[in-house]
Amino acid sequence: MKTLLEFMQIHHGQCDQLYADGENSLLDEQMEEGVGQITIFLSEMERHFLMEETVLFPTFEDISGMRQGPTQVMRMEHQQIRNLLARMSDAVTRMDRDEILEVGETLLILMQQHNMKEEGILYPMVDQHLAPYREELMDRMNNVVVSA
């Protein structure tokens, strides 16, 4: 049985790969392909945050009783990252390759730091408290959809 840590690590890796593919296409001057890949990345990042904010975090807070602390910090960081994702989305709309890549540099640093905290601190705590609910939570997170 996969742990919640493993489940979320896989999704982190998928998001990272989507960005890397888009960035590589943009660097290779394949604008249409790169913008398409970045657009998918933006949507999948929002889906990732929604998986956490609508399923994982509330369940963890309810079961553990910890409403302040790690989940609150992650939500604040999500907002910082969302601000950059909004800038990137605007650059995608304008087909501004240089702006997409510039925002991407900052975004990658924030995402790496954020993911390390989640994978090193929060997700192990989540696994400890939510082990009996693992399968249900993974199913619920798999069903999260980003509305248009």
mmCIF file with all atom_site columns, N, CA and C in Angstrom, residues 19-69:
data_model
loop_
_atom_site.group_PDB
_atom_site.id
_atom_site.type_symbol
_atom_site.label_atom_id
_atom_site.label_alt_id
_atom_site.label_comp_id
_atom_site.label_asym_id
_atom_site.label_entity_id
_atom_site.label_seq_id
_atom_site.pdbx_PDB_ins_code
_atom_site.Cartn_x
_atom_site.Cartn_y
_atom_site.Cartn_z
_atom_site.occupancy
_atom_site.B_iso_or_equiv
_atom_site.pdbx_formal_charge
_atom_site.auth_seq_id
_atom_site.auth_comp_id
_atom_site.auth_asym_id
_atom_site.auth_atom_id
_atom_site.pdbx_PDB_model_num
ATOM 1   N N  . TYR A 1 19 ? 6.577   21.140 -15.776 1.00 0.00 ? 19 TYR A N  1
ATOM 2   C CA . TYR A 1 19 ? 7.267   22.417 -15.938 1.00 0.00 ? 19 TYR A CA 1
ATOM 3   C C  . TYR A 1 19 ? 8.557   22.234 -16.745 1.00 0.00 ? 19 TYR A C  1
ATOM 4   N N  . ALA A 1 20 ? 9.345   21.231 -16.408 1.00 0.00 ? 20 ALA A N  1
ATOM 5   C CA . ALA A 1 20 ? 10.614  21.003 -17.100 1.00 0.00 ? 20 ALA A CA 1
ATOM 6   C C  . ALA A 1 20 ? 10.400  20.783 -18.595 1.00 0.00 ? 20 ALA A C  1
ATOM 7   N N  . ASP A 1 21 ? 9.368   20.023 -18.945 1.00 0.00 ? 21 ASP A N  1
ATOM 8   C CA . ASP A 1 21 ? 9.069   19.785 -20.361 1.00 0.00 ? 21 ASP A CA 1
ATOM 9   C C  . ASP A 1 21 ? 8.715   21.090 -21.061 1.00 0.00 ? 21 ASP A C  1
ATOM 10  N N  . GLY A 1 22 ? 7.877   21.911 -20.408 1.00 0.00 ? 22 GLY A N  1
ATOM 11  C CA . GLY A 1 22 ? 7.498   23.195 -20.994 1.00 0.00 ? 22 GLY A CA 1
ATOM 12  C C  . GLY A 1 22 ? 8.683   24.129 -21.126 1.00 0.00 ? 22 GLY A C  1
ATOM 13  N N  . GLU A 1 23 ? 9.492   24.193 -20.084 1.00 0.00 ? 23 GLU A N  1
ATOM 14  C CA . GLU A 1 23 ? 10.669  25.045 -20.111 1.00 0.00 ? 23 GLU A CA 1
ATOM 15  C C  . GLU A 1 23 ? 11.618  24.620 -21.231 1.00 0.00 ? 23 GLU A C  1
ATOM 16  N N  . ASN A 1 24 ? 11.851  23.312 -21.351 1.00 0.00 ? 24 ASN A N  1
ATOM 17  C CA . ASN A 1 24 ? 12.744  22.823 -22.410 1.00 0.00 ? 24 ASN A CA 1
ATOM 18  C C  . ASN A 1 24 ? 12.216  23.169 -23.796 1.00 0.00 ? 24 ASN A C  1
ATOM 19  N N  . SER A 1 25 ? 10.920  23.038 -23.982 1.00 0.00 ? 25 SER A N  1
ATOM 20  C CA . SER A 1 25 ? 10.333  23.403 -25.286 1.00 0.00 ? 25 SER A CA 1
ATOM 21  C C  . SER A 1 25 ? 10.517  24.889 -25.558 1.00 0.00 ? 25 SER A C  1
ATOM 22  N N  . LEU A 1 26 ? 10.282  25.721 -24.543 1.00 0.00 ? 26 LEU A N  1
ATOM 23  C CA . LEU A 1 26 ? 10.457  27.165 -24.730 1.00 0.00 ? 26 LEU A CA 1
ATOM 24  C C  . LEU A 1 26 ? 11.912  27.499 -25.024 1.00 0.00 ? 26 LEU A C  1
ATOM 25  N N  . LEU A 1 27 ? 12.835  26.864 -24.337 1.00 0.00 ? 27 LEU A N  1
ATOM 26  C CA . LEU A 1 27 ? 14.258  27.108 -24.582 1.00 0.00 ? 27 LEU A CA 1
ATOM 27  C C  . LEU A 1 27 ? 14.665  26.656 -25.981 1.00 0.00 ? 27 LEU A C  1
ATOM 28  N N  . ASP A 1 28 ? 13.976  25.646 -26.504 1.00 0.00 ? 28 ASP A N  1
ATOM 29  C CA . ASP A 1 28 ? 14.238  25.153 -27.865 1.00 0.00 ? 28 ASP A CA 1
ATOM 30  C C  . ASP A 1 28 ? 13.453  25.934 -28.918 1.00 0.00 ? 28 ASP A C  1
ATOM 31  N N  . GLU A 1 29 ? 12.852  27.067 -28.481 1.00 0.00 ? 29 GLU A N  1
ATOM 32  C CA . GLU A 1 29 ? 12.082  27.935 -29.382 1.00 0.00 ? 29 GLU A CA 1
ATOM 33  C C  . GLU A 1 29 ? 10.829  27.264 -29.938 1.00 0.00 ? 29 GLU A C  1
ATOM 34  N N  . GLN A 1 30 ? 10.325  26.247 -29.253 1.00 0.00 ? 30 GLN A N  1
ATOM 35  C CA . GLN A 1 30 ? 9.068   25.591 -29.648 1.00 0.00 ? 30 GLN A CA 1
ATOM 36  C C  . GLN A 1 30 ? 7.952   26.209 -28.812 1.00 0.00 ? 30 GLN A C  1
ATOM 37  N N  . MET A 1 31 ? 7.561   27.421 -29.220 1.00 0.00 ? 31 MET A N  1
ATOM 38  C CA . MET A 1 31 ? 6.670   28.253 -28.416 1.00 0.00 ? 31 MET A CA 1
ATOM 39  C C  . MET A 1 31 ? 5.313   27.598 -28.183 1.00 0.00 ? 31 MET A C  1
ATOM 40  N N  . GLU A 1 32 ? 4.680   27.142 -29.217 1.00 0.00 ? 32 GLU A N  1
ATOM 41  C CA . GLU A 1 32 ? 3.329   26.577 -29.081 1.00 0.00 ? 32 GLU A CA 1
ATOM 42  C C  . GLU A 1 32 ? 3.333   25.354 -28.163 1.00 0.00 ? 32 GLU A C  1
ATOM 43  N N  . GLU A 1 33 ? 4.277   24.466 -28.378 1.00 0.00 ? 33 GLU A N  1
ATOM 44  C CA . GLU A 1 33 ? 4.381   23.266 -27.537 1.00 0.00 ? 33 GLU A CA 1
ATOM 45  C C  . GLU A 1 33 ? 4.702   23.646 -26.095 1.00 0.00 ? 33 GLU A C  1
ATOM 46  N N  . GLY A 1 34 ? 5.640   24.565 -25.905 1.00 0.00 ? 34 GLY A N  1
ATOM 47  C CA . GLY A 1 34 ? 6.034   24.984 -24.570 1.00 0.00 ? 34 GLY A CA 1
ATOM 48  C C  . GLY A 1 34 ? 4.896   25.634 -23.799 1.00 0.00 ? 34 GLY A C  1
ATOM 49  N N  . VAL A 1 35 ? 4.170   26.512 -24.472 1.00 0.00 ? 35 VAL A N  1
ATOM 50  C CA . VAL A 1 35 ? 3.039   27.188 -23.826 1.00 0.00 ? 35 VAL A CA 1
ATOM 51  C C  . VAL A 1 35 ? 1.960   26.169 -23.473 1.00 0.00 ? 35 VAL A C  1
ATOM 52  N N  . GLY A 1 36 ? 1.750   25.202 -24.341 1.00 0.00 ? 36 GLY A N  1
ATOM 53  C CA . GLY A 1 36 ? 0.774   24.144 -24.046 1.00 0.00 ? 36 GLY A CA 1
ATOM 54  C C  . GLY A 1 36 ? 1.160   23.349 -22.812 1.00 0.00 ? 36 GLY A C  1
ATOM 55  N N  . GLN A 1 37 ? 2.428   23.002 -22.712 1.00 0.00 ? 37 GLN A N  1
ATOM 56  C CA . GLN A 1 37 ? 2.904   22.237 -21.561 1.00 0.00 ? 37 GLN A CA 1
ATOM 57  C C  . GLN A 1 37 ? 2.846   23.076 -20.280 1.00 0.00 ? 37 GLN A C  1
ATOM 58  N N  . ILE A 1 38 ? 3.197   24.336 -20.375 1.00 0.00 ? 38 ILE A N  1
ATOM 59  C CA . ILE A 1 38 ? 3.141   25.218 -19.206 1.00 0.00 ? 38 ILE A CA 1
ATOM 60  C C  . ILE A 1 38 ? 1.688   25.404 -18.762 1.00 0.00 ? 38 ILE A C  1
ATOM 61  N N  . THR A 1 39 ? 0.779   25.481 -19.702 1.00 0.00 ? 39 THR A N  1
ATOM 62  C CA . THR A 1 39 ? -0.641  25.611 -19.369 1.00 0.00 ? 39 THR A CA 1
ATOM 63  C C  . THR A 1 39 ? -1.125  24.396 -18.573 1.00 0.00 ? 39 THR A C  1
ATOM 64  N N  . ILE A 1 40 ? -0.699  23.214 -18.980 1.00 0.00 ? 40 ILE A N  1
ATOM 65  C CA . ILE A 1 40 ? -1.053  21.989 -18.245 1.00 0.00 ? 40 ILE A CA 1
ATOM 66  C C  . ILE A 1 40 ? -0.413  22.026 -16.860 1.00 0.00 ? 40 ILE A C  1
ATOM 67  N N  . PHE A 1 41 ? 0.839   22.461 -16.778 1.00 0.00 ? 41 PHE A N  1
ATOM 68  C CA . PHE A 1 41 ? 1.534   22.601 -15.501 1.00 0.00 ? 41 PHE A CA 1
ATOM 69  C C  . PHE A 1 41 ? 0.759   23.524 -14.556 1.00 0.00 ? 41 PHE A C  1
ATOM 70  N N  . LEU A 1 42 ? 0.323   24.673 -15.061 1.00 0.00 ? 42 LEU A N  1
ATOM 71  C CA . LEU A 1 42 ? -0.416  25.628 -14.225 1.00 0.00 ? 42 LEU A CA 1
ATOM 72  C C  . LEU A 1 42 ? -1.685  25.000 -13.661 1.00 0.00 ? 42 LEU A C  1
ATOM 73  N N  . SER A 1 43 ? -2.396  24.286 -14.493 1.00 0.00 ? 43 SER A N  1
ATOM 74  C CA . SER A 1 43 ? -3.629  23.629 -14.051 1.00 0.00 ? 43 SER A CA 1
ATOM 75  C C  . SER A 1 43 ? -3.335  22.539 -13.022 1.00 0.00 ? 43 SER A C  1
ATOM 76  N N  . GLU A 1 44 ? -2.291  21.782 -13.265 1.00 0.00 ? 44 GLU A N  1
ATOM 77  C CA . GLU A 1 44 ? -1.956  20.679 -12.351 1.00 0.00 ? 44 GLU A CA 1
ATOM 78  C C  . GLU A 1 44 ? -1.439  21.195 -11.014 1.00 0.00 ? 44 GLU A C  1
ATOM 79  N N  . MET A 1 45 ? -0.772  22.331 -11.017 1.00 0.00 ? 45 MET A N  1
ATOM 80  C CA . MET A 1 45 ? -0.344  22.938 -9.752  1.00 0.00 ? 45 MET A CA 1
ATOM 81  C C  . MET A 1 45 ? -1.566  23.367 -8.939  1.00 0.00 ? 45 MET A C  1
ATOM 82  N N  . GLU A 1 46 ? -2.539  23.982 -9.591  1.00 0.00 ? 46 GLU A N  1
ATOM 83  C CA . GLU A 1 46 ? -3.751  24.377 -8.874  1.00 0.00 ? 46 GLU A CA 1
ATOM 84  C C  . GLU A 1 46 ? -4.482  23.145 -8.356  1.00 0.00 ? 46 GLU A C  1
ATOM 85  N N  . ARG A 1 47 ? -4.506  22.099 -9.142  1.00 0.00 ? 47 ARG A N  1
ATOM 86  C CA . ARG A 1 47 ? -5.135  20.846 -8.709  1.00 0.00 ? 47 ARG A CA 1
ATOM 87  C C  . ARG A 1 47 ? -4.412  20.288 -7.477  1.00 0.00 ? 47 ARG A C  1
ATOM 88  N N  . HIS A 1 48 ? -3.098  20.355 -7.478  1.00 0.00 ? 48 HIS A N  1
ATOM 89  C CA . HIS A 1 48 ? -2.312  19.869 -6.345  1.00 0.00 ? 48 HIS A CA 1
ATOM 90  C C  . HIS A 1 48 ? -2.675  20.642 -5.075  1.00 0.00 ? 48 HIS A C  1
ATOM 91  N N  . PHE A 1 49 ? -2.720  21.960 -5.187  1.00 0.00 ? 49 PHE A N  1
ATOM 92  C CA . PHE A 1 49 ? -3.081  22.774 -4.024  1.00 0.00 ? 49 PHE A CA 1
ATOM 93  C C  . PHE A 1 49 ? -4.494  22.459 -3.553  1.00 0.00 ? 49 PHE A C  1
ATOM 94  N N  . LEU A 1 50 ? -5.418  22.270 -4.478  1.00 0.00 ? 50 LEU A N  1
ATOM 95  C CA . LEU A 1 50 ? -6.792  21.934 -4.101  1.00 0.00 ? 50 LEU A CA 1
ATOM 96  C C  . LEU A 1 50 ? -6.865  20.557 -3.439  1.00 0.00 ? 50 LEU A C  1
ATOM 97  N N  . MET A 1 51 ? -6.078  19.604 -3.920  1.00 0.00 ? 51 MET A N  1
ATOM 98  C CA . MET A 1 51 ? -6.035  18.283 -3.285  1.00 0.00 ? 51 MET A CA 1
ATOM 99  C C  . MET A 1 51 ? -5.666  18.425 -1.809  1.00 0.00 ? 51 MET A C  1
ATOM 100 N N  . GLU A 1 52 ? -4.687  19.269 -1.558  1.00 0.00 ? 52 GLU A N  1
ATOM 101 C CA . GLU A 1 52 ? -4.241  19.464 -0.184  1.00 0.00 ? 52 GLU A CA 1
ATOM 102 C C  . GLU A 1 52 ? -5.247  20.286 0.617   1.00 0.00 ? 52 GLU A C  1
ATOM 103 N N  . GLU A 1 53 ? -5.698  21.391 0.055   1.00 0.00 ? 53 GLU A N  1
ATOM 104 C CA . GLU A 1 53 ? -6.516  22.349 0.808   1.00 0.00 ? 53 GLU A CA 1
ATOM 105 C C  . GLU A 1 53 ? -7.965  21.901 1.012   1.00 0.00 ? 53 GLU A C  1
ATOM 106 N N  . THR A 1 54 ? -8.468  21.054 0.129   1.00 0.00 ? 54 THR A N  1
ATOM 107 C CA . THR A 1 54 ? -9.870  20.631 0.268   1.00 0.00 ? 54 THR A CA 1
ATOM 108 C C  . THR A 1 54 ? -10.016 19.223 0.820   1.00 0.00 ? 54 THR A C  1
ATOM 109 N N  . VAL A 1 55 ? -8.961  18.418 0.752   1.00 0.00 ? 55 VAL A N  1
ATOM 110 C CA . VAL A 1 55 ? -9.044  17.030 1.212   1.00 0.00 ? 55 VAL A CA 1
ATOM 111 C C  . VAL A 1 55 ? -8.034  16.756 2.324   1.00 0.00 ? 55 VAL A C  1
ATOM 112 N N  . LEU A 1 56 ? -6.767  16.854 2.003   1.00 0.00 ? 56 LEU A N  1
ATOM 113 C CA . LEU A 1 56 ? -5.719  16.398 2.920   1.00 0.00 ? 56 LEU A CA 1
ATOM 114 C C  . LEU A 1 56 ? -5.616  17.248 4.188   1.00 0.00 ? 56 LEU A C  1
ATOM 115 N N  . PHE A 1 57 ? -5.466  18.564 4.025   1.00 0.00 ? 57 PHE A N  1
ATOM 116 C CA . PHE A 1 57 ? -5.273  19.425 5.189   1.00 0.00 ? 57 PHE A CA 1
ATOM 117 C C  . PHE A 1 57 ? -6.466  19.403 6.135   1.00 0.00 ? 57 PHE A C  1
ATOM 118 N N  . PRO A 1 58 ? -7.700  19.585 5.632   1.00 0.00 ? 58 PRO A N  1
ATOM 119 C CA . PRO A 1 58 ? -8.829  19.574 6.571   1.00 0.00 ? 58 PRO A CA 1
ATOM 120 C C  . PRO A 1 58 ? -8.964  18.251 7.328   1.00 0.00 ? 58 PRO A C  1
ATOM 121 N N  . THR A 1 59 ? -8.704  17.140 6.650   1.00 0.00 ? 59 THR A N  1
ATOM 122 C CA . THR A 1 59 ? -8.801  15.845 7.320   1.00 0.00 ? 59 THR A CA 1
ATOM 123 C C  . THR A 1 59 ? -7.718  15.725 8.386   1.00 0.00 ? 59 THR A C  1
ATOM 124 N N  . PHE A 1 60 ? -6.505  16.125 8.046   1.00 0.00 ? 60 PHE A N  1
ATOM 125 C CA . PHE A 1 60 ? -5.407  16.099 9.009   1.00 0.00 ? 60 PHE A CA 1
ATOM 126 C C  . PHE A 1 60 ? -5.725  16.974 10.219  1.00 0.00 ? 60 PHE A C  1
ATOM 127 N N  . GLU A 1 61 ? -6.227  18.166 9.963   1.00 0.00 ? 61 GLU A N  1
ATOM 128 C CA . GLU A 1 61 ? -6.548  19.085 11.059  1.00 0.00 ? 61 GLU A CA 1
ATOM 129 C C  . GLU A 1 61 ? -7.648  18.513 11.951  1.00 0.00 ? 61 GLU A C  1
ATOM 130 N N  . ASP A 1 62 ? -8.666  17.921 11.342  1.00 0.00 ? 62 ASP A N  1
ATOM 131 C CA . ASP A 1 62 ? -9.765  17.338 12.122  1.00 0.00 ? 62 ASP A CA 1
ATOM 132 C C  . ASP A 1 62 ? -9.296  16.169 12.986  1.00 0.00 ? 62 ASP A C  1
ATOM 133 N N  . ILE A 1 63 ? -8.492  15.291 12.409  1.00 0.00 ? 63 ILE A N  1
ATOM 134 C CA . ILE A 1 63 ? -8.060  14.082 13.119  1.00 0.00 ? 63 ILE A CA 1
ATOM 135 C C  . ILE A 1 63 ? -6.982  14.403 14.165  1.00 0.00 ? 63 ILE A C  1
ATOM 136 N N  . SER A 1 64 ? -6.027  15.248 13.794  1.00 0.00 ? 64 SER A N  1
ATOM 137 C CA . SER A 1 64 ? -4.895  15.531 14.688  1.00 0.00 ? 64 SER A CA 1
ATOM 138 C C  . SER A 1 64 ? -5.205  16.634 15.696  1.00 0.00 ? 64 SER A C  1
ATOM 139 N N  . GLY A 1 65 ? -6.156  17.496 15.357  1.00 0.00 ? 65 GLY A N  1
ATOM 140 C CA . GLY A 1 65 ? -6.441  18.653 16.203  1.00 0.00 ? 65 GLY A CA 1
ATOM 141 C C  . GLY A 1 65 ? -5.478  19.809 15.981  1.00 0.00 ? 65 GLY A C  1
ATOM 142 N N  . MET A 1 66 ? -4.512  19.631 15.069  1.00 0.00 ? 66 MET A N  1
ATOM 143 C CA . MET A 1 66 ? -3.517  20.684 14.782  1.00 0.00 ? 66 MET A CA 1
ATOM 144 C C  . MET A 1 66 ? -4.046  21.601 13.681  1.00 0.00 ? 66 MET A C  1
ATOM 145 N N  . ARG A 1 67 ? -4.595  22.714 14.081  1.00 0.00 ? 67 ARG A N  1
ATOM 146 C CA . ARG A 1 67 ? -5.138  23.663 13.101  1.00 0.00 ? 67 ARG A CA 1
ATOM 147 C C  . ARG A 1 67 ? -4.158  24.797 12.810  1.00 0.00 ? 67 ARG A C  1
ATOM 148 N N  . GLN A 1 68 ? -3.260  25.028 13.713  1.00 0.00 ? 68 GLN A N  1
ATOM 149 C CA . GLN A 1 68 ? -2.175  25.990 13.511  1.00 0.00 ? 68 GLN A CA 1
ATOM 150 C C  . GLN A 1 68 ? -0.930  25.157 13.214  1.00 0.00 ? 68 GLN A C  1
ATOM 151 N N  . GLY A 1 69 ? 0.051   25.755 12.644  1.00 0.00 ? 69 GLY A N  1
ATOM 152 C CA . GLY A 1 69 ? 1.284   25.012 12.417  1.00 0.00 ? 69 GLY A CA 1
ATOM 153 C C  . GLY A 1 69 ? 1.499   24.660 10.972  1.00 0.00 ? 69 GLY A C  1
#
